[in-house]
Short mmCIF file of C-alpha atoms and ligand atoms in Angstrom, two decimals:
data_model
loop_
_atom_site.label_atom_id
_atom_site.label_comp_id
_atom_site.label_asym_id
_atom_site.label_seq_id
_atom_site.Cartn_x
_atom_site.Cartn_y
_atom_site.Cartn_z
CA MET A 1 13.52 10.11 -0.31
CA VAL A 2 11.11 13.27 0.21
CA ARG A 3 12.65 16.63 -0.51
CA TYR A 4 11.46 20.52 -0.68
CA SER A 5 13.61 23.15 -2.40
CA GLU A 6 16.48 25.04 -1.33
CA GLU A 7 14.39 28.23 -1.56
CA LEU A 8 11.20 26.49 -0.03
CA ILE A 9 13.43 25.85 2.75
CA ASP A 10 14.74 28.97 3.06
CA GLU A 11 11.71 30.84 2.82
CA ILE A 12 10.26 28.50 5.86
CA ARG A 13 13.17 29.62 8.11
CA SER A 14 13.16 33.54 7.46
CA SER A 15 9.41 33.08 7.95
CA ASN A 16 9.70 31.70 11.83
CA ASP A 17 12.18 33.79 13.72
CA ILE A 18 14.49 31.42 15.90
CA VAL A 19 13.83 33.88 19.13
CA ASP A 20 9.73 33.78 18.53
CA VAL A 21 9.94 30.02 18.19
CA ILE A 22 12.57 28.95 21.05
CA SER A 23 10.48 31.64 23.41
CA GLN A 24 7.53 29.07 23.19
CA TYR A 25 9.81 26.69 24.93
CA VAL A 26 12.29 28.19 26.74
CA THR A 27 12.20 31.59 28.97
CA LEU A 28 14.70 33.72 27.24
CA LYS A 29 16.32 36.95 28.21
CA ARG A 30 18.27 39.69 26.37
CA SER A 31 21.78 40.16 27.18
CA GLY A 32 23.74 42.50 24.42
CA ARG A 33 23.06 41.16 21.33
CA SER A 34 21.99 37.70 22.22
CA PHE A 35 19.00 35.85 24.43
CA PHE A 36 19.89 33.65 27.18
CA GLY A 37 18.13 31.04 28.82
CA LEU A 38 18.23 27.50 30.64
CA CYS A 39 19.11 24.58 28.07
CA PRO A 40 16.47 22.79 26.99
CA PHE A 41 18.76 19.69 26.10
CA HIS A 42 20.68 19.27 29.06
CA LYS A 43 20.22 20.01 32.78
CA GLU A 44 21.78 23.02 34.11
CA LYS A 45 21.22 25.50 37.07
CA SER A 46 22.79 28.71 35.26
CA PRO A 47 21.90 29.79 31.83
CA SER A 48 24.35 28.86 29.26
CA PHE A 49 21.95 28.37 26.32
CA SER A 50 22.32 31.06 23.89
CA VAL A 51 20.36 32.66 20.87
CA SER A 52 21.67 35.10 18.16
CA PRO A 53 18.70 37.00 16.83
CA ASP A 54 21.14 38.24 14.05
CA LYS A 55 22.43 34.96 12.98
CA GLN A 56 19.21 33.45 13.71
CA LEU A 57 21.19 30.73 15.09
CA PHE A 58 21.19 28.61 18.87
CA HIS A 59 23.87 27.46 20.48
CA CYS A 60 24.35 26.07 23.93
CA PHE A 61 28.08 26.46 25.46
CA GLY A 62 27.56 23.24 27.96
CA CYS A 63 26.30 20.57 25.70
CA GLY A 64 27.21 22.39 22.45
CA ALA A 65 23.58 21.75 21.12
CA GLY A 66 23.35 24.28 18.18
CA GLY A 67 21.66 25.01 14.58
CA ASN A 68 19.32 26.84 13.17
CA VAL A 69 15.38 27.21 14.40
CA ILE A 70 14.84 23.75 12.15
CA HIS A 71 17.33 21.88 14.13
CA PHE A 72 15.89 23.37 16.92
CA ILE A 73 12.41 21.82 16.09
CA SER A 74 13.97 18.59 15.28
CA LYS A 75 15.99 18.18 18.32
CA ILE A 76 12.96 19.05 20.67
CA GLU A 77 10.28 17.80 19.41
CA ASN A 78 11.96 14.66 18.45
CA VAL A 79 11.12 14.66 14.77
CA ASN A 80 12.94 14.17 11.41
CA PHE A 81 14.13 17.26 9.28
CA ILE A 82 10.61 16.85 6.94
CA GLU A 83 8.63 16.65 9.85
CA SER A 84 10.26 19.88 11.35
CA LEU A 85 9.98 21.83 7.92
CA GLN A 86 6.29 20.85 8.11
CA ILE A 87 5.34 22.08 11.76
CA LEU A 88 7.07 25.42 10.87
CA ALA A 89 5.37 25.85 7.63
CA GLU A 90 2.36 25.38 9.06
CA ARG A 91 3.28 27.88 12.06
CA ALA A 92 4.13 30.50 9.30
CA GLY A 93 0.99 29.84 6.98
CA ILE A 94 2.89 28.29 4.47
CA THR A 95 1.49 25.88 2.17
CA LEU A 96 3.67 23.04 1.25
CA PRO A 97 3.47 21.13 -2.31
CA THR A 98 2.71 17.57 -2.14
CA LEU A 99 5.49 15.52 -3.24
CA GLN A 100 4.05 14.19 -6.36
CA ASN A 101 7.19 14.13 -8.41
CA SER A 102 9.24 12.03 -6.05
CA GLU A 103 10.28 8.83 -7.29
CA ASP A 104 8.86 6.96 -3.77
CA ASP A 105 5.75 8.83 -4.05
CA LYS A 106 4.65 7.70 -7.44
CA LYS A 107 5.47 4.30 -6.67
CA GLN A 108 3.15 4.71 -3.65
CA GLN A 109 0.48 6.42 -6.03
CA LEU A 110 0.59 3.69 -8.19
CA ARG A 111 0.49 0.71 -5.61
CA LYS A 112 -2.54 2.48 -4.92
CA LYS A 113 -4.28 2.65 -8.28
CA VAL A 114 -3.11 -1.11 -8.90
CA PHE A 115 -4.97 -2.16 -5.30
CA GLU A 116 -8.19 -0.64 -6.75
CA ILE A 117 -7.78 -2.00 -10.01
CA ASN A 118 -7.18 -5.54 -8.55
CA GLU A 119 -10.44 -4.80 -6.10
CA LYS A 120 -12.84 -3.83 -8.82
CA ALA A 121 -12.00 -6.43 -11.40
CA ALA A 122 -12.67 -9.06 -8.48
CA LEU A 123 -16.14 -7.45 -7.99
CA PHE A 124 -16.05 -7.34 -11.88
CA TYR A 125 -15.44 -11.08 -12.38
CA HIS A 126 -17.93 -11.97 -9.15
CA GLN A 127 -20.69 -10.10 -10.83
CA HIS A 128 -20.19 -11.98 -14.04
CA LEU A 129 -20.28 -15.21 -12.21
CA TYR A 130 -24.01 -14.89 -11.88
CA GLN A 131 -24.15 -14.18 -15.46
CA PRO A 132 -25.93 -16.07 -18.44
CA SER A 133 -22.81 -16.04 -20.03
CA ALA A 134 -20.79 -17.60 -17.28
CA LYS A 135 -22.78 -20.70 -17.68
CA PRO A 136 -19.32 -23.02 -18.05
CA ALA A 137 -18.15 -21.77 -14.61
CA GLN A 138 -21.77 -22.08 -12.90
CA GLU A 139 -21.62 -25.86 -14.02
CA TYR A 140 -18.19 -26.13 -12.42
CA VAL A 141 -19.05 -24.75 -8.77
CA LYS A 142 -22.31 -26.73 -9.18
CA LYS A 143 -20.27 -29.51 -9.81
CA ARG A 144 -17.89 -29.17 -7.24
CA LYS A 145 -20.98 -28.53 -4.78
CA LEU A 146 -20.04 -24.58 -3.58
CA THR A 147 -22.62 -22.99 -2.08
CA ASN A 148 -23.53 -19.13 -2.79
CA LYS A 149 -22.00 -18.50 0.41
CA THR A 150 -18.72 -19.76 -0.23
CA LEU A 151 -18.60 -17.97 -3.58
CA LYS A 152 -19.40 -14.81 -1.75
CA ASN A 153 -16.44 -15.31 0.71
CA PHE A 154 -13.80 -16.28 -1.48
CA LEU A 155 -15.27 -13.71 -4.41
CA LEU A 156 -14.98 -16.17 -7.11
CA GLY A 157 -15.65 -15.18 -10.26
CA TYR A 158 -15.45 -15.64 -14.18
CA SER A 159 -13.41 -13.85 -16.53
CA GLY A 160 -14.61 -12.14 -20.10
CA ASN A 161 -13.98 -13.44 -23.70
CA PHE A 162 -11.61 -10.65 -25.23
CA ASN A 163 -10.89 -7.44 -23.48
CA GLU A 164 -14.09 -7.15 -21.35
CA LEU A 165 -11.91 -5.88 -17.87
CA TYR A 166 -9.90 -3.86 -19.91
CA VAL A 167 -12.84 -1.75 -21.23
CA PHE A 168 -14.66 -1.85 -17.86
CA LEU A 169 -11.47 -0.54 -16.44
CA LYS A 170 -11.03 2.36 -18.69
CA GLN A 171 -14.89 3.26 -17.77
CA GLN A 172 -13.92 3.27 -14.49
CA GLY A 173 -10.92 6.19 -15.21
CA PHE A 174 -7.90 4.22 -14.75
CA LYS A 175 -5.10 4.92 -17.07
CA ASP A 176 -3.42 2.46 -19.67
CA GLU A 177 -0.24 2.48 -17.66
CA GLU A 178 -2.26 2.01 -14.32
CA ILE A 179 -3.80 -1.04 -15.86
CA LEU A 180 -1.04 -2.66 -17.44
CA ALA A 181 0.67 -2.52 -13.92
CA SER A 182 -2.02 -4.67 -12.67
CA SER A 183 -0.83 -7.34 -15.25
CA LEU A 184 -4.45 -7.96 -15.86
CA VAL A 185 -4.54 -6.57 -19.01
CA ASN A 186 -1.28 -7.37 -21.39
CA LYS A 187 -0.54 -4.89 -24.66
CA THR A 188 -0.06 -7.10 -27.59
CA GLU A 189 2.71 -6.32 -30.29
CA ASP A 190 0.12 -4.49 -32.32
CA GLY A 191 -0.90 -2.40 -29.43
CA LYS A 192 -4.15 -4.15 -28.75
CA MET A 193 -5.38 -4.31 -24.98
CA ILE A 194 -6.22 -7.58 -24.36
CA ASP A 195 -7.27 -9.29 -21.04
CA ARG A 196 -4.89 -12.00 -19.28
CA PHE A 197 -7.70 -14.00 -18.08
CA ARG A 198 -10.34 -15.13 -20.17
CA LYS A 199 -13.25 -17.49 -20.01
CA ARG A 200 -11.42 -18.70 -16.44
CA LEU A 201 -12.97 -19.07 -13.14
CA MET A 202 -11.34 -16.31 -11.33
CA PHE A 203 -9.92 -16.71 -7.48
CA PRO A 204 -8.93 -13.27 -6.07
CA ILE A 205 -5.77 -13.93 -4.19
CA CYS A 206 -5.76 -11.35 -0.80
CA ASP A 207 -3.10 -10.33 1.46
CA VAL A 208 -3.79 -10.65 5.15
CA ARG A 209 -5.42 -7.12 5.29
CA GLY A 210 -8.10 -8.58 2.84
CA ARG A 211 -6.50 -6.25 -0.08
CA VAL A 212 -6.59 -8.11 -3.59
CA ILE A 213 -3.18 -8.62 -4.45
CA ALA A 214 -3.53 -10.71 -7.79
CA PHE A 215 -5.67 -13.76 -9.21
CA GLY A 216 -5.24 -17.15 -10.03
CA GLY A 217 -8.02 -18.76 -13.07
CA ARG A 218 -8.61 -22.32 -14.07
CA VAL A 219 -9.84 -23.06 -17.31
CA LEU A 220 -13.08 -24.58 -17.49
CA ASP A 221 -12.44 -27.16 -20.28
CA ASP A 222 -9.57 -29.26 -21.50
CA SER A 223 -7.19 -26.45 -22.53
CA LYS A 224 -3.79 -25.89 -21.46
CA PRO A 225 -2.50 -24.48 -18.52
CA LYS A 226 -5.19 -25.65 -16.28
CA TYR A 227 -4.19 -22.93 -14.10
CA ILE A 228 -2.75 -19.29 -14.81
CA ASN A 229 -1.48 -17.01 -12.31
CA SER A 230 -0.51 -13.46 -11.91
CA PRO A 231 2.95 -12.41 -12.55
CA GLU A 232 4.30 -10.55 -9.71
CA THR A 233 3.78 -7.16 -9.70
CA ILE A 234 3.88 -3.70 -7.64
CA VAL A 235 1.65 -5.38 -5.28
CA TYR A 236 2.28 -8.91 -5.23
CA THR A 237 5.40 -11.28 -4.53
CA LYS A 238 5.17 -14.54 -5.31
CA GLY A 239 5.86 -16.90 -2.09
CA ARG A 240 4.95 -14.16 0.30
CA HIS A 241 1.19 -15.24 0.58
CA LEU A 242 -1.07 -17.74 1.51
CA TYR A 243 -4.46 -18.28 -0.24
CA GLY A 244 -7.41 -18.21 1.74
CA LEU A 245 -5.42 -16.82 4.92
CA ASN A 246 -7.71 -13.38 4.99
CA VAL A 247 -10.72 -15.63 5.44
CA ALA A 248 -9.26 -18.04 7.79
CA LYS A 249 -7.86 -14.89 9.89
CA ASN A 250 -11.84 -14.36 10.51
CA ASN A 251 -11.70 -17.25 13.05
CA ASP A 252 -9.83 -17.73 16.29
CA LEU A 253 -6.87 -20.13 14.58
CA LYS A 254 -4.15 -21.85 16.44
CA GLU A 255 -2.73 -23.64 13.36
CA LEU A 256 -3.50 -23.87 10.08
CA ILE A 257 -3.56 -26.60 7.41
CA ILE A 258 -1.83 -26.32 4.43
CA VAL A 259 -2.93 -27.36 1.22
CA GLU A 260 -1.51 -27.01 -2.19
CA GLY A 261 -4.64 -25.43 -4.27
CA TYR A 262 -7.16 -23.30 -4.33
CA MET A 263 -9.97 -25.58 -4.65
CA ASP A 264 -8.76 -28.00 -1.81
CA ALA A 265 -8.78 -24.90 0.77
CA ILE A 266 -12.20 -23.62 -0.36
CA SER A 267 -13.50 -27.01 -0.54
CA LEU A 268 -12.18 -27.62 3.52
CA HIS A 269 -13.41 -24.19 4.48
CA GLN A 270 -16.68 -25.14 3.07
CA ARG A 271 -16.89 -27.98 5.24
CA GLU A 272 -16.43 -26.15 8.53
CA ILE A 273 -12.53 -26.31 8.59
CA PRO A 274 -11.97 -22.67 8.53
CA ASN A 275 -8.05 -22.98 8.56
CA ALA A 276 -7.11 -24.34 5.42
CA VAL A 277 -4.98 -22.19 3.30
CA ALA A 278 -3.27 -22.83 -0.28
CA SER A 279 0.45 -22.57 -0.51
CA LEU A 280 0.05 -21.08 -3.93
CA GLY A 281 2.88 -23.00 -5.16
CA THR A 282 4.50 -26.58 -4.69
CA ALA A 283 6.78 -25.87 -1.87
CA LEU A 284 6.12 -23.69 1.27
CA THR A 285 8.72 -20.45 1.22
CA GLU A 286 10.48 -19.21 4.26
CA ALA A 287 8.05 -16.09 3.65
CA GLN A 288 4.96 -17.96 3.94
CA ARG A 289 6.05 -20.40 7.56
CA LYS A 290 6.64 -16.67 9.00
CA ILE A 291 3.17 -15.48 8.69
CA THR A 292 1.59 -18.23 10.17
ZN1 ZN B 1 22.55 22.08 26.68
#
């Protein structure tokens, strides 16, 4: 919930004279201490809509509408209280503070940062795939006969050895709490920051809009587990997404072929079967059924 202080609301109200504001919408005529006009909220032939400059309130004797200048704007512009305040603040030349402190806003900011981190990490891993140190990954994609076009389409990558991603993200100006929120880096008990994915072939997982929301990583030797995936984060809920759907969506598709793993989906794409997606788990969830 977005909130402005009571003082600020008072300032906005007192900076917008109710007669001035309502006169922009209703023709008002003075009668005694009040102004009268035709009510904008119900149909009428004789004026029963009154505005009191002393009380800074309006009231309609016909339909019962009433309130202060903020309520009037809200009602006539069909906007909520906050939007109404914003309209009136702008009218009076009052700069509103950005609502940085509200919890919702903080969460939104963090989500934005995590999306940025994921995007940068995907590119970081991808570029790494072409470097000499990525030999195991290069041999693997060669063995699986993946073309360079496929590597680019799916932004496949290779993760470093220890904390290369962490160092890179710090250089990019991200804060530790933002990096930890992405779950791409873990903090050890003795306070060291270490990349979650190390020496793995990396599969960025995107949402339908193409934003990177999580990663899968495959080992390139016999160590276990063969695959690890991002845990749930502020931008990723398991069972809500289909791997490859963002690529599949570029084609005009009537139906999807659902396969189990990343490599299955990628191989099918490469064989000109663009509607293959992976369920990222064993069973298709209700949410995944819906997005198809
Ligand atoms: Zn009325």
